[in-house]
Coordinates of C-alpha atoms and ligand atoms in Angstrom, one line a residue:
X1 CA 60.9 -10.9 22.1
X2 CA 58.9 -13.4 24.4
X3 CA 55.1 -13.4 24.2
X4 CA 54.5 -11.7 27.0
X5 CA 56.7 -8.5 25.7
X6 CA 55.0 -9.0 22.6
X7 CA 51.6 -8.1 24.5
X8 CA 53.3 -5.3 25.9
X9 CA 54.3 -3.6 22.8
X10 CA 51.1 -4.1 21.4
X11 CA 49.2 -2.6 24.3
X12 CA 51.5 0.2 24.0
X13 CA 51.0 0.8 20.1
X14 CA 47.5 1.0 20.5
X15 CA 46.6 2.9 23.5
X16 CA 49.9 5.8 22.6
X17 CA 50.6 8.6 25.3
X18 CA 49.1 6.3 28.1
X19 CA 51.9 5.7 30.3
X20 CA 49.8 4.6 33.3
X21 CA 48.1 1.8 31.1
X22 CA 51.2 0.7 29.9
X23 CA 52.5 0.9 33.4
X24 CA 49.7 -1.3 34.6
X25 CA 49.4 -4.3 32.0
X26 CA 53.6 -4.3 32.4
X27 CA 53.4 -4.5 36.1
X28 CA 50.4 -7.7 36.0
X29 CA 51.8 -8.8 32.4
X30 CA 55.6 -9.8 33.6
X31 CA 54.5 -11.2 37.0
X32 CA 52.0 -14.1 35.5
X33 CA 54.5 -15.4 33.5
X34 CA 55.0 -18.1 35.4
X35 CA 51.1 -19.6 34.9
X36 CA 51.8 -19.3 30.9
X37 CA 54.3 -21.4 31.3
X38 CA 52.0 -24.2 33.0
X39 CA 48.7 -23.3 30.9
X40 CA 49.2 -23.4 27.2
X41 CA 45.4 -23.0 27.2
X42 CA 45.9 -19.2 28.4
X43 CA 47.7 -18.3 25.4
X44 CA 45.9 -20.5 23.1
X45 CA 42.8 -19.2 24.0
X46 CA 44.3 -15.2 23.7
X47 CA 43.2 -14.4 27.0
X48 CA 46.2 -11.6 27.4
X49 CA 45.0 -10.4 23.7
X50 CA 41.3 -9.6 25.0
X51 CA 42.5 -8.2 28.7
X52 CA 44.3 -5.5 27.3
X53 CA 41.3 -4.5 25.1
X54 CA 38.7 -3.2 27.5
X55 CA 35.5 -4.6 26.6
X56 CA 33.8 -1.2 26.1
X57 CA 35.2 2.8 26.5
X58 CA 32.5 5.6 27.0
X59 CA 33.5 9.3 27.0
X60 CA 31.0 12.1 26.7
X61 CA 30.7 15.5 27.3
X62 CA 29.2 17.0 30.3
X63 CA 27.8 20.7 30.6
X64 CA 27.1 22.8 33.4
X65 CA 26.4 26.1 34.4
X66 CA 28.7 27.4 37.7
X67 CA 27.7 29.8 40.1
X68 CA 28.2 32.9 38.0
X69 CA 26.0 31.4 35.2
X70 CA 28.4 30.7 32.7
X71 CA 28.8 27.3 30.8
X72 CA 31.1 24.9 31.5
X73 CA 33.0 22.0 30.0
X74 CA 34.3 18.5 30.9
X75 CA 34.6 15.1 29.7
X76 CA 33.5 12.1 31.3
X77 CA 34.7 8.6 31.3
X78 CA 33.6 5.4 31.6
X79 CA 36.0 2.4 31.0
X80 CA 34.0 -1.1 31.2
X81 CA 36.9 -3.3 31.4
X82 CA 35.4 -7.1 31.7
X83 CA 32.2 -8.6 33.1
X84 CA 33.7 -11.8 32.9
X85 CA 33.0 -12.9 36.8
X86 CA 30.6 -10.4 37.5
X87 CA 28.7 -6.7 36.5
X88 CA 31.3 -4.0 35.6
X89 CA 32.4 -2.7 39.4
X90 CA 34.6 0.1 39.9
X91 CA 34.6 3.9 41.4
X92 CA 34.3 7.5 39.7
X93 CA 37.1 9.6 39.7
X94 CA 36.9 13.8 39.7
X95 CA 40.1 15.2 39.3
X96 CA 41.9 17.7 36.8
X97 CA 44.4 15.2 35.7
X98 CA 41.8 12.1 35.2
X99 CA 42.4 11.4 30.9
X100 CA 41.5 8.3 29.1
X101 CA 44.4 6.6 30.3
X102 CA 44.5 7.1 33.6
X103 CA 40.8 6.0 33.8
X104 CA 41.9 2.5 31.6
X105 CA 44.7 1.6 34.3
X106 CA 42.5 1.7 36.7
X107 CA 39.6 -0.3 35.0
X108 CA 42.3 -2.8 34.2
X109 CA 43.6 -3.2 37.6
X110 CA 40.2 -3.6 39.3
X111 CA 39.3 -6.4 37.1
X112 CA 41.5 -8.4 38.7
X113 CA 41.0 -6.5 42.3
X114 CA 37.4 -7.8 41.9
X115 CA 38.2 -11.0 41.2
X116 CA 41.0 -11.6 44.6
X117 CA 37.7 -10.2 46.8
X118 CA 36.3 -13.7 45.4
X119 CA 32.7 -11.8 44.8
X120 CA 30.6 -12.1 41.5
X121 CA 32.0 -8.4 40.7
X122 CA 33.6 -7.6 37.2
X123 CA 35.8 -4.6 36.9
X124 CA 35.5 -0.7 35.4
X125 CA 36.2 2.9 36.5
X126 CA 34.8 6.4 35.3
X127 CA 34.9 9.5 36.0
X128 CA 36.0 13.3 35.0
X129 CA 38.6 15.9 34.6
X130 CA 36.4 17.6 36.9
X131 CA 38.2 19.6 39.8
X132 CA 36.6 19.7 42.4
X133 CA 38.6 21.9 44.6
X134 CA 37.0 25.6 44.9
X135 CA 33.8 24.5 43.9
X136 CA 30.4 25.2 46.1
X137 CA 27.9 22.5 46.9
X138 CA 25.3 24.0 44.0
X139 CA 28.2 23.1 41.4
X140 CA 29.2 20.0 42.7
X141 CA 25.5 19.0 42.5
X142 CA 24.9 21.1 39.3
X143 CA 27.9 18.6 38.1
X144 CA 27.0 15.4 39.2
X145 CA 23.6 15.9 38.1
X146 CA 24.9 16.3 34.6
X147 CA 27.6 13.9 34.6
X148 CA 24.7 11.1 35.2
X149 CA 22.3 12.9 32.6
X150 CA 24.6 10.4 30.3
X151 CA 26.1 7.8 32.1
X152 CA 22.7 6.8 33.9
X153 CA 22.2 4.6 30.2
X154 CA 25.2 2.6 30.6
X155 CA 25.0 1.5 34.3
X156 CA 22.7 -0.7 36.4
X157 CA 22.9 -2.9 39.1
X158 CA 23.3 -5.7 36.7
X159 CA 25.3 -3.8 34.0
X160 CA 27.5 -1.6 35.9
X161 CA 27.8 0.1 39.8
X162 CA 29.9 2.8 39.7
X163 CA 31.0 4.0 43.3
X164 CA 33.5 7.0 44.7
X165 CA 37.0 7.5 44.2
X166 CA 39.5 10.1 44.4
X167 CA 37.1 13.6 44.4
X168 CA 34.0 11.2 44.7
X169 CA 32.4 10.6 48.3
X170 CA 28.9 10.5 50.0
X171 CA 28.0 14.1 49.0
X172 CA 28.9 13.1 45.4
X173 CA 27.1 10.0 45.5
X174 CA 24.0 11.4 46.7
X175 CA 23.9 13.9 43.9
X176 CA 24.3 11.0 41.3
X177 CA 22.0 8.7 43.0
X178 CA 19.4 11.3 43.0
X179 CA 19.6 12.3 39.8
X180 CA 19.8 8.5 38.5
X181 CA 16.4 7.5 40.7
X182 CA 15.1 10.5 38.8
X183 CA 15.5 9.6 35.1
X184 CA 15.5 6.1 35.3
X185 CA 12.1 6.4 36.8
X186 CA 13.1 3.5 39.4
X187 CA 14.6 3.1 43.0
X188 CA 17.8 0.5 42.1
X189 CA 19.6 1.1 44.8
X190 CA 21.8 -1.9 43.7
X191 CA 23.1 0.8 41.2
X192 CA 25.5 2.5 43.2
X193 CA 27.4 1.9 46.0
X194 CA 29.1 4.5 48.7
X195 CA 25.5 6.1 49.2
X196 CA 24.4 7.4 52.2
X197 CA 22.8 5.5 55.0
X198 CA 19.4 6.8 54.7
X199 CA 18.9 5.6 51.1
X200 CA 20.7 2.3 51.0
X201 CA 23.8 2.9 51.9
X202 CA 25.8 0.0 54.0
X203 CA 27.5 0.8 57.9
X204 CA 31.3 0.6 57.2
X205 CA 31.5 1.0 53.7
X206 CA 33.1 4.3 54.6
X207 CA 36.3 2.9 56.5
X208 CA 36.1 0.0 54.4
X209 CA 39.0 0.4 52.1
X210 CA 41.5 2.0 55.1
X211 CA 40.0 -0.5 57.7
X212 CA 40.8 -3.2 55.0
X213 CA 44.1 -2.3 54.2
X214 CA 45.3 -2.2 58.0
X215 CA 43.8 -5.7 58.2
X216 CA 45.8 -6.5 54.9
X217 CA 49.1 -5.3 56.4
X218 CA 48.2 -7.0 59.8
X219 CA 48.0 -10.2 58.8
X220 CA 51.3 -10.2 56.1
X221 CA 53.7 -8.8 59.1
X222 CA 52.0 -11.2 61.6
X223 CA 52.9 -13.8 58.8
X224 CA 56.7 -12.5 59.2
X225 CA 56.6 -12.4 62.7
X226 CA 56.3 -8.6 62.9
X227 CA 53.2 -6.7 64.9
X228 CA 51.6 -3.8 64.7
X229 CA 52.0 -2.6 68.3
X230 CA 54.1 0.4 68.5
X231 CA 55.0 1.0 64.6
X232 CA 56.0 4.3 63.3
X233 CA 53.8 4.4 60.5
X234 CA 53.9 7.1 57.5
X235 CA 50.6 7.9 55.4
X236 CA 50.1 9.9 52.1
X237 CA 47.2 11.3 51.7
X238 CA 43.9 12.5 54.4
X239 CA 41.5 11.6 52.2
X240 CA 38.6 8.7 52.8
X241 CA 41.2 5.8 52.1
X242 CA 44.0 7.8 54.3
X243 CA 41.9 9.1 57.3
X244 CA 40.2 5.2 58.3
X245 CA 43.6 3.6 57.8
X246 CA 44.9 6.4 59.9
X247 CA 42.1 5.6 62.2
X248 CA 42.4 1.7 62.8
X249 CA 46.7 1.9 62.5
X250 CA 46.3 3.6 65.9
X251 CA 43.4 1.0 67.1
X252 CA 45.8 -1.8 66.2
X253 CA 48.5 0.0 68.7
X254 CA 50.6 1.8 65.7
X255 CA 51.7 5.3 65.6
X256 CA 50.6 7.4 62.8
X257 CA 53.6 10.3 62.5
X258 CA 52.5 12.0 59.5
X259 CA 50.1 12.6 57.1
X260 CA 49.9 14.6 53.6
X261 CA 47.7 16.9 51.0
X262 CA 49.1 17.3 47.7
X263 CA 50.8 20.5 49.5
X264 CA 52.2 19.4 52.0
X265 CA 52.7 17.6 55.3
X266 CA 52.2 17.1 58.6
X267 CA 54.1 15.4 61.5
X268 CA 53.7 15.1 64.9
X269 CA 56.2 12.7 66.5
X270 CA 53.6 12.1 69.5
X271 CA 51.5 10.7 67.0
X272 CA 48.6 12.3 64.9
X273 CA 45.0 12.8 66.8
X274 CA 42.9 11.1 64.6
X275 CA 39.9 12.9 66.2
X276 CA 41.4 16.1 64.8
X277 CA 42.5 15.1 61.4
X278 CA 38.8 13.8 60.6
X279 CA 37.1 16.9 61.7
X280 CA 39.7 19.0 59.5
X281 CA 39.6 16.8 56.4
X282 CA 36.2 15.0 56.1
X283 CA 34.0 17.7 58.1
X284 CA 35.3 21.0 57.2
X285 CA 37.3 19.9 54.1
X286 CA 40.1 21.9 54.7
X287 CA 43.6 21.7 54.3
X288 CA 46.0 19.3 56.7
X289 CA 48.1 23.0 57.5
X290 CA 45.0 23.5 60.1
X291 CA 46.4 20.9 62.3
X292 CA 48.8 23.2 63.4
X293 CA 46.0 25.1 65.0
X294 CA 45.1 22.4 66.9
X295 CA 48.8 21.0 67.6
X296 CA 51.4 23.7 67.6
X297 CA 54.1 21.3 68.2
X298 CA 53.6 19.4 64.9
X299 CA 55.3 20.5 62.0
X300 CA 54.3 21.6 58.8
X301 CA 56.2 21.1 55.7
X302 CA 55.3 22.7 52.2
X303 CA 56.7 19.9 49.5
X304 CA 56.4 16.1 49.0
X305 CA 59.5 14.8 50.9
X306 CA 57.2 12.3 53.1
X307 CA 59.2 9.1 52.0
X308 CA 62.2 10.7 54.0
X309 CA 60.6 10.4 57.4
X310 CA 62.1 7.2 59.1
X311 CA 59.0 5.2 59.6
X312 CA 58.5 1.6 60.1
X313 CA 55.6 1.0 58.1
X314 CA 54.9 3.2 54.6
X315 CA 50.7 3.6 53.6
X316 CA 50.8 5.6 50.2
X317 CA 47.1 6.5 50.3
X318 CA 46.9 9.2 47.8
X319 CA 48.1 9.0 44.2
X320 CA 49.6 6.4 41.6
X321 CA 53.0 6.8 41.5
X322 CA 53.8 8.4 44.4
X323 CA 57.1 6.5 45.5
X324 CA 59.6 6.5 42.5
X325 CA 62.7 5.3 42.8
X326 CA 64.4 7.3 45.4
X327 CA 61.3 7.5 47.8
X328 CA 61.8 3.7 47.9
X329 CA 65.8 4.3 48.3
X330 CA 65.0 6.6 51.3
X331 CA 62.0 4.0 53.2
X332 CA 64.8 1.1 53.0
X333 CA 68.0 3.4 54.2
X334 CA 65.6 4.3 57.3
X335 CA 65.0 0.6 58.2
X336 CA 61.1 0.5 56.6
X337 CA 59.6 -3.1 57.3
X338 CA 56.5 -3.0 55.0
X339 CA 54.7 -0.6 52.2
X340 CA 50.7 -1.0 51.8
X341 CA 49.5 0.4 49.2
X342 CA 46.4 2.0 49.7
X343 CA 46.3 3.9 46.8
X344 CA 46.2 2.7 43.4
X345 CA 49.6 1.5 41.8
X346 CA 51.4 4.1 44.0
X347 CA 54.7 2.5 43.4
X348 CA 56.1 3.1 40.2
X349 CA 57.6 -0.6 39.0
X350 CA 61.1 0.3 39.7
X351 CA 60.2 1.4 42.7
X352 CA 58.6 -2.3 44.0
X353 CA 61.9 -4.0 41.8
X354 CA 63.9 -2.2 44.5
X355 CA 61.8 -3.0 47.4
X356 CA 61.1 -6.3 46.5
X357 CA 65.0 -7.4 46.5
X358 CA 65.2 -5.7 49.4
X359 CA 63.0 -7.8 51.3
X360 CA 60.4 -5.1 52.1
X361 CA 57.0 -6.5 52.7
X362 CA 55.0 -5.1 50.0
X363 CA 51.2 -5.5 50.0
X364 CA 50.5 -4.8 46.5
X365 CA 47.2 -2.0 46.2
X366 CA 44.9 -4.8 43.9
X367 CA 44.7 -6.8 47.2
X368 CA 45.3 -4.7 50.1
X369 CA 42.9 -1.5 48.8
X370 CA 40.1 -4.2 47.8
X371 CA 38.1 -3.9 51.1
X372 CA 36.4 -1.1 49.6
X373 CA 35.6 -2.4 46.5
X374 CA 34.9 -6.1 48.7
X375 CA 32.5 -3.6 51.0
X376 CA 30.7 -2.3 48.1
X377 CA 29.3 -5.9 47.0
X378 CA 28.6 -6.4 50.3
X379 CA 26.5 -3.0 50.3
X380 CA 24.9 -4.7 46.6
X381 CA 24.0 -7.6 48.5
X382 CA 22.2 -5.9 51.2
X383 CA 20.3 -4.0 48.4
X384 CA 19.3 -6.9 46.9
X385 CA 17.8 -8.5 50.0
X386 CA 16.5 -5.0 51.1
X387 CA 18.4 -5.4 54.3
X388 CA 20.4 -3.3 56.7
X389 CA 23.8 -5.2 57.9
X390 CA 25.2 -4.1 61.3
X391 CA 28.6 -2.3 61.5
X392 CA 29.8 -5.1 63.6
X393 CA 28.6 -7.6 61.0
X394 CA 30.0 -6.1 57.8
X395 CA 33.3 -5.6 59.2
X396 CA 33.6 -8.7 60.4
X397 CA 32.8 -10.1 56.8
X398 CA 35.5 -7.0 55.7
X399 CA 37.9 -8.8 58.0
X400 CA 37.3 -12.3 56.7
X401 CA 37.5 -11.3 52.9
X402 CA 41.3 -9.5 54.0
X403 CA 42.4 -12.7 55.9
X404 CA 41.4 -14.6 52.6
X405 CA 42.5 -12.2 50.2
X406 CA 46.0 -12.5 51.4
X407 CA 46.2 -16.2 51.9
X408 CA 45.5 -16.3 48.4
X409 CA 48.0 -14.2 47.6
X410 CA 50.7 -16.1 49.5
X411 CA 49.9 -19.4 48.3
X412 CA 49.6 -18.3 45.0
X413 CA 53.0 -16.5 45.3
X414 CA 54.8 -19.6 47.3
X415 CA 53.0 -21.9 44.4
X416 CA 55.3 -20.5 42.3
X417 CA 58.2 -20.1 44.2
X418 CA 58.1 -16.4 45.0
X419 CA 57.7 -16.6 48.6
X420 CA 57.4 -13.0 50.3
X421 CA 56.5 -11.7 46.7
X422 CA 52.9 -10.8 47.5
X423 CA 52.4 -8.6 44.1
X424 CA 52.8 -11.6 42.0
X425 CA 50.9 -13.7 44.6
X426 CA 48.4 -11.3 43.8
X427 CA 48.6 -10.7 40.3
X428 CA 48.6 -14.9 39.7
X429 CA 45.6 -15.3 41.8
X430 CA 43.5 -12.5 40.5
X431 CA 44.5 -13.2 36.9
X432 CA 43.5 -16.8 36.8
X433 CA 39.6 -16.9 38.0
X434 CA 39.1 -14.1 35.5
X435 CA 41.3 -16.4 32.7
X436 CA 39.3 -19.4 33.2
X437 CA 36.1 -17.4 33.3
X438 CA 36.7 -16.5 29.5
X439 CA 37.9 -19.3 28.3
X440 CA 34.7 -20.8 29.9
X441 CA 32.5 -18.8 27.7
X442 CA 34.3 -19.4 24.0
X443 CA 35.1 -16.4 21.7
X444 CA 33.7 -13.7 23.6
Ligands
LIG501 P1 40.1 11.4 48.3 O1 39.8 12.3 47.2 O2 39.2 11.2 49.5 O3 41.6 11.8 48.9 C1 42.7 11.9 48.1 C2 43.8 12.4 49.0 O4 45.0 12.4 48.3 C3 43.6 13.9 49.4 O5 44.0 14.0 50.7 C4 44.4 14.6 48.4 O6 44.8 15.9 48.8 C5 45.6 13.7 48.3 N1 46.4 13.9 47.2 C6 46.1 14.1 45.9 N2 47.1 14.3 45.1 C7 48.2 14.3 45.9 C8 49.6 14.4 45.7 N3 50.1 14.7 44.5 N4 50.4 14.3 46.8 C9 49.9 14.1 48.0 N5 48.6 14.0 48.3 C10 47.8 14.0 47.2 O7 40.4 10.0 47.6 P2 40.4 8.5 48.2 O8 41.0 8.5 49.6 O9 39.1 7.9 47.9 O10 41.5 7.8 47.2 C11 42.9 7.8 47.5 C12 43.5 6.7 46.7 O11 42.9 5.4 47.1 C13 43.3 6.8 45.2 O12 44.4 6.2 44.5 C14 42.1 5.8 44.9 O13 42.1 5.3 43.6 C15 42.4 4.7 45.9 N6 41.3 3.9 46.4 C16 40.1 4.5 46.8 C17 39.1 3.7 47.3 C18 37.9 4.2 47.9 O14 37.0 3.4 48.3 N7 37.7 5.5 48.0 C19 39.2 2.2 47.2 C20 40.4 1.7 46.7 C21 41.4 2.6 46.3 P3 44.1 17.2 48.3 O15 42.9 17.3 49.2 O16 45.1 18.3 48.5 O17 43.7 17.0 46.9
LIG502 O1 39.6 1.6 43.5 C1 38.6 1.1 44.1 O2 38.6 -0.1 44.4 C2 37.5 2.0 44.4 N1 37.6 3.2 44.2 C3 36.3 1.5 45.0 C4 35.4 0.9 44.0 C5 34.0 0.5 44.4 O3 33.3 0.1 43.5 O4 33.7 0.5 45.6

């Protein structure tokens, strides 16, 4: 067994029936293999060893009471995977099937998210198996209220900023925010990112991670001599990530087909109205069937076959795993040119194995989703200087921090002699800032 299987075993053995975790270190483990190999001092120094031991787990219960006045029960999470470059950064996550291990794949993979943005930002993610679906405004904030009643004493704006994720937006954040300014007696604003602009929030953090992952995706087919104009592109998902990179594919000339929920589908071969989709989704969170309404020439279509539509470019902007095996099969039989992943790990590691020999560009979600994360340091800074950015100014800087983030990743990959591999790029230049951070600092 090599070392680096070694590591994967024994992240296995001690975090059982965590599939995503084991998922996650595999997928980063196997592809920085080739900087062992160069730098005894990684392995010398058991840098691996302490990354797949998160450097603190919190899980409590929360209580609250729902609209008919009976008690309820969740649990919360909060995985503080490493403050090695910066405070522990991440989002909250409220959604039924959020466990431990879900929570500790995505603490692990932000760590080195963080670190490709190349901001002083460490990495975590919380959350509950909190559903938010059904519920009415009085017990989402009855919820939020109580979720922060225990993780206000284990966050700060130099500890640990929490900000939205799946289930988690600007209504969500404004309950939490409210309730932290309450109890910790103090207006940090620096303490959360994602609020709202009246209270500290920053202009474009919203688009942020869609704007960034078009910008992403931009600059690696411009790199292989492809461009945006005209592209059939595919999107999973109408959430916040989906909906913004819905919005600047069609700014950047594309043509957004179709669009999910997790129950179905939409497509509209004259290309979805972007105007419509946003007032369904974010305004009147409804679901994407309503389009119809609007559009009775689009189709609807009840189950997940998305991955069959031929399209040029694929966005998963949903959920991990979300193109297995024969998803990835069906994008490269219908002549697919590139997969972003705006989701987190949406591509199950077959999946890229099978997308990767096939030459499909594939910008890997730890640096083509990092705009929001990237955005939400940017919204810390502005917090800290008790300043408002314009929209114009912050997405230039978004734009900037894109362009970088994937010439890193491409000179990282062609370092090594993986040109066109943009997830190892990735995964090599990520991993080694946070590396020599901790070996910097001794036995900690
Ligand atoms: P939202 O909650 O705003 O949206 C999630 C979307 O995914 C909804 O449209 C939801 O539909 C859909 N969905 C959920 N499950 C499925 C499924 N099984 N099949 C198809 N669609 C499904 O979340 P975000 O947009 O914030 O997050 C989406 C992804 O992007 C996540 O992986 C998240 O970790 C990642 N991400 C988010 C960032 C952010 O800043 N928000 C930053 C970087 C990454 P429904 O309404 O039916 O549940
Ligand atoms: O996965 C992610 O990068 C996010 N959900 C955003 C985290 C943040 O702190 O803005």
């Amino acid at each position: 067994m090599t070392y680096i299987q070694q590591i994967i075993e024994e992240a296995k053995f001690k975090n059982p029936n965590e599939p995503e975790f084991h998922q996650a270190v595999e997928e980063i483990l196997t592809s920085i293999e080739p900087v062992l190999q160069n730098n005894q001092m990684y392995i010398k120094s058991k840098v691996l060893e302490r990354l797949i031991e998160p450097e603190r787990q919190i899980m409590f219960r929360v209580t609250w009471l729902d609209d008919n006045g009976e008690l309820q029960i969740n649990r919360g999470f909060r995985v503080q995977h490493s403050s090695a470059i910066g405070p522990f950064k991440g989002g909250l996550r409220f959604h039924p099937s959020v466990n431990l291990g879900i929570i500790k794949f995505l603490a692990f993979e932000q760590t080195f998210k963080n670190s490709l943005t190349g901001l002083s930002i460490g990495g975590a993610k919380g959350g509950a198996d909190f559903n938010p679906k059904g519920k009415s405004d009085m017990e989402i904030m009855k919820f939020c209220q109580s979720f922060m009643t225990e993780l206000y004493r284990h966050i700060g704006q130099f500890i640990d900023i929490p900000a939205g994720d799946m289930g988690v937006g600007e209504r969500e954040i404004g309950y939490l925010y409210g309730q932290y300014k309450r109890i910790s007696n103090s207006f940090e604003a620096g303490t959360l990112t994602g609020k709202g602009l009246s209270y500290g929030g920053s202009l474009a953090r919203k688009e942020a991670t869609g704007f960034g992952l078009l910008y992403f995706v931009n600059e690696m087919i411009k790199y292989h001599g492809h461009s945006m104009e005209g592209k059939r592109v595919v999107i999973s998902g109408s959430g916040n990530v989906a909906l913004y990179s819905c919005k600047k594919a069609i700014e950047l000339g594309a043509k957004v087909i179709a669009m999910s929920d997790s129950n179905g589908y939409i497509y509209d071969e004259n290309g979805i109205d972007f105007n419509t989709i946003h007032t369904i989704k974010e305004i009147q969170r409804k679901r994407i069937s309503e389009y119809l309404n609007y559009f009775p020439k689009a189709v609807y279509v009840e189950d997940k076959s998305i991955w069959n539509i031929k399209c040029d470019i694929a966005l998963p902007c949903a959920m991990q795993n979300d193109i297995d095996l024969a998803d990835a099969q069906a994008l490269i039989d219908n002549g697919c040119i590139a997969v972003g992943e705006g989701a987190n790990m949406p591509t199950t590691n077959e999946a890229i194995k099978l997308l990767l020999s096939n030459k499909i560009l594939l910008a890997p979600a730890k640096a083509a989703n990092a705009g929001g994360v990237a955005t939400s340091a940017l919204e810390m800074a502005q917090n800290s200087a008790r300043l408002s950015w314009s929209f114009e100014f912050v997405d230039n800087k978004l734009k900037d921090i894109m362009a970088n983030i994937f010439n890193e990743s491409k000179q990282a990959a062609e370092k090594n002699g993986l040109y066109g591999n943009y997830v190892a790029g990735a995964n090599i230049a990520g991993f080694t800032r946070v590396a020599n951070a901790m070996i910097a600092y001794g036995a900690v």
